[in-house]
Tab-separated table of C-alpha atoms and ligand atoms in Angstrom:
chain	number	residue	atom	x	y	z
A	243	UNK	CA	47.191	31.894	-28.437
A	244	UNK	CA	44.435	33.692	-26.674
A	245	UNK	CA	41.459	31.431	-27.818
A	246	UNK	CA	43.434	28.492	-27.734
A	247	UNK	CA	43.537	29.133	-24.386
A	248	UNK	CA	40.150	29.648	-23.678
A	249	UNK	CA	39.315	26.861	-25.730
A	250	UNK	CA	40.907	24.853	-23.363
A	251	UNK	CA	39.795	26.639	-20.353
A	252	UNK	CA	35.767	26.063	-21.685
A	253	UNK	CA	36.612	22.222	-22.512
A	254	UNK	CA	38.158	21.785	-18.755
A	255	UNK	CA	34.995	23.095	-17.324
A	256	UNK	CA	32.554	21.484	-19.505
A	257	UNK	CA	34.207	18.557	-18.993
A	258	UNK	CA	34.431	19.122	-15.372
A	259	UNK	CA	30.329	19.954	-14.944
A	260	UNK	CA	30.068	16.595	-17.795
A	261	UNK	CA	32.159	14.271	-15.414
A	262	UNK	CA	30.259	15.748	-12.085
A	263	UNK	CA	26.653	15.591	-13.418
A	264	UNK	CA	27.200	11.707	-14.878
A	265	UNK	CA	28.901	11.350	-10.903
A	266	UNK	CA	25.611	13.052	-9.556
A	267	UNK	CA	23.558	10.882	-11.745
A	268	UNK	CA	25.457	7.480	-10.574
A	269	UNK	CA	25.031	8.446	-7.003
A	270	UNK	CA	21.380	8.693	-6.887
A	271	UNK	CA	20.783	5.524	-9.370
A	272	UNK	CA	23.536	3.733	-6.576
A	273	UNK	CA	21.402	5.013	-3.618
A	274	UNK	CA	18.006	4.479	-4.681
A	275	UNK	CA	16.911	0.876	-4.078
A	276	UNK	CA	15.411	-0.404	-6.840
A	277	UNK	CA	11.762	-1.279	-7.011
A	278	UNK	CA	12.619	-5.493	-6.758
A	279	UNK	CA	14.864	-4.426	-3.560
A	280	UNK	CA	12.521	-2.616	-2.342
A	281	UNK	CA	9.784	-5.795	-2.564
A	282	UNK	CA	12.161	-7.963	-0.797
A	283	UNK	CA	12.435	-5.370	1.745
A	284	UNK	CA	8.892	-4.922	2.749
A	285	UNK	CA	8.518	-8.424	3.365
A	286	UNK	CA	5.677	-9.794	5.364
A	287	UNK	CA	3.492	-6.575	6.656
A	288	UNK	CA	0.212	-6.127	8.320
A	289	UNK	CA	-2.246	-2.951	7.684
A	290	UNK	CA	-3.112	-1.130	10.021
A	291	UNK	CA	-6.829	-0.706	9.239
A	292	UNK	CA	-10.007	0.901	10.403
A	293	UNK	CA	-7.874	3.120	12.046
A	294	UNK	CA	-6.923	6.802	9.645
A	295	UNK	CA	-8.961	4.901	7.325
A	296	UNK	CA	-12.313	5.657	9.162
A	297	UNK	CA	-14.390	8.285	9.032
A	298	UNK	CA	-12.187	9.819	11.997
A	299	UNK	CA	-10.149	7.836	13.863
A	300	UNK	CA	-11.641	5.759	16.478
A	301	UNK	CA	-15.231	6.222	14.762
A	302	UNK	CA	-14.289	2.209	13.560
A	303	UNK	CA	-13.311	1.142	17.095
A	304	UNK	CA	-9.529	1.849	16.516
A	305	UNK	CA	-7.253	4.472	17.521
A	306	UNK	CA	-3.257	3.859	17.089
A	307	UNK	CA	-1.208	3.340	19.984
A	308	UNK	CA	2.749	3.675	20.065
A	309	UNK	CA	2.977	0.784	21.484
A	310	UNK	CA	1.267	-1.362	18.476
A	311	UNK	CA	3.952	-0.849	16.467
A	312	UNK	CA	6.792	-2.058	19.101
A	313	UNK	CA	3.791	-4.738	18.690
A	314	UNK	CA	4.329	-5.432	15.622
A	315	UNK	CA	8.040	-4.945	15.179
A	316	UNK	CA	8.464	-7.290	18.185
A	317	UNK	CA	6.338	-9.920	16.211
A	318	UNK	CA	8.725	-10.356	13.518
A	319	UNK	CA	6.584	-8.381	10.651
A	320	UNK	CA	8.914	-5.795	8.184
A	321	UNK	CA	6.458	-2.879	7.246
A	322	UNK	CA	2.849	-1.633	7.533
A	323	UNK	CA	0.279	-0.841	5.484
A	324	UNK	CA	-1.216	2.891	6.705
A	325	UNK	CA	-4.359	3.081	5.516
A	326	UNK	CA	-5.563	6.818	5.243
A	327	UNK	CA	-9.185	8.774	4.540
A	328	UNK	CA	-7.315	12.464	3.560
A	329	UNK	CA	-10.805	13.131	2.061
A	330	UNK	CA	-12.406	13.475	5.255
A	331	UNK	CA	-9.857	15.814	6.431
A	332	UNK	CA	-9.828	18.533	3.627
A	333	UNK	CA	-11.463	21.631	2.472
A	334	UNK	CA	-14.268	20.808	-0.191
A	335	UNK	CA	-13.498	23.687	-2.476
A	336	UNK	CA	-9.727	24.607	-3.792
A	337	UNK	CA	-7.005	24.478	-2.397
A	338	UNK	CA	-8.399	22.078	-0.812
A	339	UNK	CA	-6.658	21.951	2.051
A	340	UNK	CA	-5.673	18.909	4.445
A	341	UNK	CA	-6.184	19.776	7.819
A	342	UNK	CA	-2.775	20.397	9.291
A	343	UNK	CA	-3.888	18.674	12.883
A	344	UNK	CA	-4.386	15.309	10.555
A	345	UNK	CA	-1.325	15.565	8.535
A	346	UNK	CA	0.385	15.825	11.888
A	347	UNK	CA	-1.587	13.229	13.145
A	348	UNK	CA	-0.380	10.800	10.118
A	349	UNK	CA	3.503	11.677	10.492
A	350	UNK	CA	3.050	10.617	14.094
A	351	UNK	CA	1.822	7.239	12.415
A	352	UNK	CA	5.046	6.866	10.248
A	353	UNK	CA	7.279	8.384	12.641
A	354	UNK	CA	6.229	5.450	15.015
A	355	UNK	CA	6.746	2.713	12.711
A	356	UNK	CA	10.446	4.156	11.644
A	357	UNK	CA	11.369	4.396	15.472
A	358	UNK	CA	10.499	0.516	15.196
A	359	UNK	CA	12.694	0.178	11.839
A	360	UNK	CA	9.468	-1.114	10.371
A	361	UNK	CA	9.269	0.154	6.444
A	362	UNK	CA	5.401	2.236	5.685
A	363	UNK	CA	3.210	2.025	2.663
A	364	UNK	CA	1.452	5.305	3.243
A	365	UNK	CA	-2.010	5.128	0.971
A	366	UNK	CA	-5.378	6.797	0.621
A	367	UNK	CA	-8.050	5.227	1.409
A	368	UNK	CA	-11.976	5.369	1.194
A	369	UNK	CA	-12.653	8.559	-0.911
A	370	UNK	CA	-15.884	7.351	-1.178
A	371	UNK	CA	-16.861	10.742	-3.387
A	372	UNK	CA	-14.446	10.072	-5.607
A	373	UNK	CA	-15.143	6.663	-6.233
A	374	UNK	CA	-18.810	7.663	-7.228
A	375	UNK	CA	-18.030	10.687	-9.238
A	376	UNK	CA	-14.315	10.472	-10.173
A	377	UNK	CA	-14.886	13.231	-12.863
A	378	UNK	CA	-16.054	15.549	-10.097
A	379	UNK	CA	-13.092	14.805	-7.537
A	380	UNK	CA	-10.252	14.484	-9.839
A	381	UNK	CA	-8.979	18.047	-9.852
A	382	UNK	CA	-9.521	17.451	-5.151
A	383	UNK	CA	-8.537	13.840	-5.892
A	384	UNK	CA	-4.508	15.226	-7.343
A	385	UNK	CA	-4.915	18.587	-5.090
A	386	UNK	CA	-4.505	16.120	-1.925
A	387	UNK	CA	-1.705	14.105	-3.628
A	388	UNK	CA	-0.138	17.670	-4.370
A	389	UNK	CA	0.008	17.891	-0.352
A	390	UNK	CA	0.654	15.100	0.751
A	391	UNK	CA	3.609	14.510	-1.630
A	392	UNK	CA	5.157	17.393	-0.269
A	393	UNK	CA	4.520	16.855	3.356
A	394	UNK	CA	6.074	13.623	3.262
A	395	UNK	CA	8.880	14.706	0.983
A	396	UNK	CA	11.701	14.167	3.637
A	397	UNK	CA	10.564	10.836	4.732
A	398	UNK	CA	13.512	8.183	3.402
A	399	UNK	CA	12.680	6.877	-0.084
A	400	UNK	CA	14.263	3.593	1.436
A	401	UNK	CA	11.634	3.412	4.698
A	402	UNK	CA	8.443	4.872	3.060
A	403	UNK	CA	5.904	4.434	0.201
A	404	UNK	CA	3.044	6.495	-1.383
A	405	UNK	CA	0.327	4.679	-2.819
A	406	UNK	CA	-1.986	6.607	-5.298
A	407	UNK	CA	-5.691	5.203	-4.295
A	408	UNK	CA	-6.403	1.837	-2.742
A	409	UNK	CA	-8.761	-0.766	-4.598
A	410	UNK	CA	-10.082	1.900	-7.542
A	411	UNK	CA	-13.521	0.760	-8.206
A	412	UNK	CA	-17.334	1.685	-8.691
A	413	UNK	CA	-17.070	4.299	-11.402
A	414	UNK	CA	-13.394	4.326	-11.505
A	415	UNK	CA	-13.084	2.931	-15.057
A	416	UNK	CA	-9.445	1.380	-16.127
A	417	UNK	CA	-8.852	3.933	-19.285
A	418	UNK	CA	-9.763	6.815	-16.485
A	419	UNK	CA	-7.338	5.451	-13.915
A	420	UNK	CA	-4.691	4.869	-15.856
A	421	UNK	CA	-4.329	8.122	-16.842
A	422	UNK	CA	-5.168	9.955	-13.597
A	423	UNK	CA	-2.809	7.870	-12.255
A	424	UNK	CA	-0.042	9.055	-14.601
A	425	UNK	CA	-0.968	12.579	-13.871
A	426	UNK	CA	-1.026	11.803	-10.130
A	427	UNK	CA	2.524	10.316	-10.619
A	428	UNK	CA	3.818	13.138	-12.615
A	429	UNK	CA	2.980	15.443	-9.944
A	430	UNK	CA	4.315	13.188	-6.953
A	431	UNK	CA	7.670	12.872	-8.770
A	432	UNK	CA	8.246	16.994	-8.893
A	433	UNK	CA	9.114	16.369	-5.323
A	434	UNK	CA	9.364	13.217	-4.610
A	435	UNK	CA	11.764	12.054	-7.712
A	436	UNK	CA	13.138	8.327	-6.380
A	437	UNK	CA	10.492	7.609	-4.178
A	438	UNK	CA	8.525	3.872	-4.302
A	439	UNK	CA	5.048	4.822	-6.050
A	440	UNK	CA	2.324	2.053	-5.596
A	441	UNK	CA	-0.695	1.316	-8.046
A	442	UNK	CA	-2.986	-1.300	-8.548
A	443	UNK	CA	-5.617	-2.098	-11.176
A	444	UNK	CA	-9.391	-1.268	-11.117
A	445	UNK	CA	-12.145	-3.919	-9.650
A	446	UNK	CA	-10.501	-3.292	-6.092
A	447	UNK	CA	-6.690	-4.143	-7.212
A	448	UNK	CA	-8.293	-7.385	-8.562
A	449	UNK	CA	-5.561	-10.248	-10.043
A	450	UNK	CA	-7.840	-9.774	-12.808
A	451	UNK	CA	-8.072	-6.649	-14.036
A	452	UNK	CA	-4.001	-6.426	-13.904
A	453	UNK	CA	-4.365	-7.050	-17.896
A	454	UNK	CA	-6.341	-3.112	-18.015
A	455	UNK	CA	-3.392	-1.409	-15.762
A	456	UNK	CA	-1.143	0.903	-18.053
A	457	UNK	CA	1.690	2.408	-16.175
A	458	UNK	CA	4.076	5.387	-17.421
A	459	UNK	CA	7.691	4.723	-18.115
A	460	UNK	CA	8.799	4.802	-14.515
A	461	UNK	CA	10.855	2.412	-12.804
A	462	UNK	CA	10.408	2.752	-9.124
A	463	UNK	CA	6.683	1.958	-9.462
A	464	UNK	CA	5.520	-1.337	-7.122
A	465	UNK	CA	1.957	-3.083	-8.484
A	466	UNK	CA	-0.874	-3.802	-5.815
A	467	UNK	CA	-3.317	-6.724	-5.568
A	468	UNK	CA	-5.641	-7.729	-2.925
A	469	UNK	CA	-6.736	-11.223	-2.610
A	470	UNK	CA	-9.773	-12.424	-1.030
A	471	UNK	CA	-10.697	-15.395	-2.946
A	472	UNK	CA	-13.078	-17.245	-2.536
A	473	UNK	CA	-14.876	-14.230	-1.332
A	474	UNK	CA	-17.622	-16.200	0.484
A	475	UNK	CA	-15.288	-17.671	2.640
A	476	UNK	CA	-13.338	-14.478	3.883
A	477	UNK	CA	-16.194	-11.924	3.368
A	478	UNK	CA	-18.931	-13.982	5.530
A	479	UNK	CA	-21.172	-12.384	7.526
A	480	UNK	CA	-19.409	-9.130	6.462
A	481	UNK	CA	-22.005	-6.422	7.676
A	482	UNK	CA	-20.107	-4.201	4.517
A	483	UNK	CA	-20.804	-6.480	1.555
A	484	UNK	CA	-24.716	-6.731	2.308
A	485	UNK	CA	-27.421	-8.945	3.626
A	486	UNK	CA	-26.251	-11.714	1.546
A	487	UNK	CA	-23.226	-12.196	3.126
A	488	UNK	CA	-24.725	-14.016	6.096
A	489	UNK	CA	-26.005	-16.680	3.730
A	490	UNK	CA	-22.150	-17.745	3.541
A	491	UNK	CA	-21.412	-18.471	7.159
A	492	UNK	CA	-20.079	-21.808	8.187
A	493	UNK	CA	-17.967	-21.823	4.579
A	494	UNK	CA	-14.983	-23.436	5.800
A	495	UNK	CA	-11.681	-23.549	4.554
A	496	UNK	CA	-8.803	-26.696	4.726
A	497	UNK	CA	-6.814	-26.416	1.892
A	498	UNK	CA	-7.262	-29.156	-0.121
A	499	UNK	CA	-5.933	-29.616	-3.043
A	500	UNK	CA	-8.541	-28.070	-5.607
A	501	UNK	CA	-8.539	-24.966	-2.971
A	502	UNK	CA	-4.903	-24.654	-3.159
A	503	UNK	CA	-4.302	-25.034	-6.968
A	504	UNK	CA	-7.338	-22.394	-6.949
A	505	UNK	CA	-4.747	-19.892	-5.197
A	506	UNK	CA	-1.930	-20.871	-7.159
A	507	UNK	CA	-3.746	-20.288	-10.594
A	508	UNK	CA	-4.130	-16.750	-9.694
A	509	UNK	CA	-1.002	-16.054	-8.524
A	510	UNK	CA	0.857	-17.786	-11.162
A	511	UNK	CA	-1.837	-15.029	-13.516
A	512	UNK	CA	-0.585	-12.038	-11.464
A	513	UNK	CA	3.203	-13.578	-11.678
A	514	UNK	CA	2.799	-14.020	-15.261
A	515	UNK	CA	1.494	-10.280	-15.803
A	516	UNK	CA	4.476	-9.375	-13.535
A	517	UNK	CA	7.123	-11.517	-15.701
A	518	UNK	CA	5.735	-9.991	-19.007
A	519	UNK	CA	5.744	-6.193	-17.688
A	520	UNK	CA	8.619	-6.445	-15.552
A	521	UNK	CA	6.923	-4.916	-12.650
A	522	UNK	CA	7.406	-6.749	-8.645
A	523	UNK	CA	4.273	-7.421	-6.963
A	524	UNK	CA	3.266	-6.329	-3.758
A	525	UNK	CA	-0.057	-7.935	-2.027
A	526	UNK	CA	-1.316	-5.049	-0.398
A	527	UNK	CA	-4.448	-7.067	1.523
A	528	UNK	CA	-5.520	-10.473	2.525
A	529	UNK	CA	-7.146	-12.823	5.412
A	530	UNK	CA	-10.573	-13.694	6.151
A	531	UNK	CA	-12.849	-11.893	8.614
A	532	UNK	CA	-13.439	-12.827	12.126
A	533	UNK	CA	-16.849	-14.478	11.152
A	534	UNK	CA	-14.965	-17.763	9.705
A	535	UNK	CA	-13.734	-20.012	12.113
A	536	UNK	CA	-10.358	-20.045	13.218
A	537	UNK	CA	-8.992	-22.699	11.879
A	538	UNK	CA	-10.210	-22.407	8.393
A	539	UNK	CA	-8.607	-18.735	8.756
A	540	UNK	CA	-5.565	-19.836	9.945
A	541	UNK	CA	-5.118	-22.318	7.057
A	542	UNK	CA	-6.095	-19.523	5.108
A	543	UNK	CA	-3.575	-17.001	6.041
A	544	UNK	CA	-1.022	-19.589	5.745
A	545	UNK	CA	-1.425	-20.743	2.333
A	546	UNK	CA	-1.657	-17.131	0.633
A	547	UNK	CA	1.406	-15.781	2.418
A	548	UNK	CA	2.932	-18.787	1.637
A	549	UNK	CA	2.142	-18.519	-2.100
A	550	UNK	CA	2.457	-15.293	-2.071
A	551	UNK	CA	6.114	-15.567	-0.790
A	552	UNK	CA	6.812	-18.907	-3.452
A	553	UNK	CA	5.976	-16.233	-6.191
A	554	UNK	CA	8.042	-13.460	-5.215
A	555	UNK	CA	5.469	-11.320	-3.358
A	556	UNK	CA	5.475	-9.154	-0.930
A	557	UNK	CA	2.409	-9.461	1.383
A	558	UNK	CA	0.336	-6.886	3.917
A	559	UNK	CA	-2.294	-8.463	6.292
A	560	UNK	CA	-5.647	-7.087	6.231
A	561	UNK	CA	-5.264	-6.035	9.103
A	562	UNK	CA	-3.814	-5.436	13.194
A	563	UNK	CA	-6.703	-5.353	15.105
A	564	UNK	CA	-9.901	-4.830	14.294
A	565	UNK	CA	-12.797	-7.456	12.530
A	566	UNK	CA	-9.900	-9.797	10.619
A	567	UNK	CA	-7.352	-8.958	13.643
A	568	UNK	CA	-4.438	-10.781	14.688
A	569	UNK	CA	-4.380	-8.845	17.614
A	570	UNK	CA	-6.851	-9.052	20.325
A	571	UNK	CA	-6.809	-5.375	21.580
A	572	UNK	CA	-9.105	-6.298	24.423
A	573	UNK	CA	-7.141	-8.825	25.800
A	574	UNK	CA	-3.976	-7.377	25.009
A	575	UNK	CA	-2.941	-10.475	22.865
A	576	UNK	CA	-1.815	-11.791	19.361
A	577	UNK	CA	-4.975	-14.726	17.883
A	578	UNK	CA	-1.574	-17.021	17.805
A	579	UNK	CA	-3.216	-19.027	14.920
A	580	UNK	CA	-2.979	-16.249	13.021
A	581	UNK	CA	0.126	-14.269	13.906
A	582	UNK	CA	1.814	-18.057	13.317
A	583	UNK	CA	0.558	-18.434	9.524
A	584	UNK	CA	2.120	-14.653	9.306
A	585	UNK	CA	5.280	-15.275	11.147
A	586	UNK	CA	6.703	-18.665	11.040
A	587	UNK	CA	9.675	-18.068	13.173
A	588	UNK	CA	7.157	-17.658	15.883
A	589	UNK	CA	5.434	-20.893	15.790
A	590	UNK	CA	4.921	-22.599	18.641
A	591	UNK	CA	5.634	-19.425	21.219
B	20	LIG	C1	-10.898	-2.895	1.804
B	20	LIG	C2	-11.623	-2.237	2.047
B	20	LIG	C3	-11.623	-1.990	3.676
B	20	LIG	C4	-12.530	-3.704	4.061
B	20	LIG	C5	-11.357	-4.959	3.632
B	20	LIG	C6	-11.694	-5.900	3.558
B	20	LIG	O1	-9.490	-2.906	2.109
B	20	LIG	O2	-11.351	-1.133	1.861
B	20	LIG	O3	-12.711	-1.312	3.823
B	20	LIG	O4	-12.356	-3.646	5.545
B	20	LIG	O5	-11.408	-4.053	1.617
B	20	LIG	O6	-13.000	-5.662	2.767
């Protein structure tokens, strides 16, 4: 009698706990947006480039202003990608502490975006020493993510995504990158269980390197690609590419059948990969440098944006108010041809 009573209580309590556990699991699954939904919500965004990704903010001519976020929202963008050079604001020895003043500056930028109802893709950008000697910087790379993930773990999972590294290239090879990404992800998952994490392939996030990307079994990943083809058009006169880029000056882009076919074919490849691997695609950067002529830039920008949308990719233009700038900060005005190419509803205004 006594033991039956005990068993009944035991079953009741265990059953209750089981229901609670399943219930909680269900609740969390139901609340977390799926990667596919998140990608749709990102829509069209813009990179706040050359600001927090410069060695020091302002050194490359861009210091973020609260007004920029309002302007971006009003123009019709739905997210900002925030490139951040954490490596020039952190200690060189363990525990590689990130300067808290810099962290607060990044927090300020996220807050401005959030107050303007813009989603945020927060990344790590231009850790140049890591690209040159990945093995030597592996531990520091992970230590930076440990701190970033802890600092920003309370940001809404519906609004803020983390991108582990912009354009892994140079000495960062695929096998190394796949392994390091898996480690970084496992660490970030400790305090950001359901956050959307963005990851792209080596070779500057190129479409052609997608096949080398091997991802852990994690449903909350967005895969990013960057698109600057034809490179001689988009990077004509780009000082950071090298002296030969001067020879490309005058290259135009008219949106000819052949040019559109090349663009479509590249995006078809990315989409094929995405379908095969069941991953949504985020085109995190595209655009043409200001040395190209404006009609070509506008046509190109519109064609890439439209093709991305047709392929189901979300996209972010590179970038807001610097060398590729959609906005001219000197005269406080959008470059209408580019803005209209990005946000069709504004055309004619
Ligand atoms: C990459 C680089 C950035 C550059 C852009 C266009 O994002 O990190 O510095 O401006 O591509 O070349």
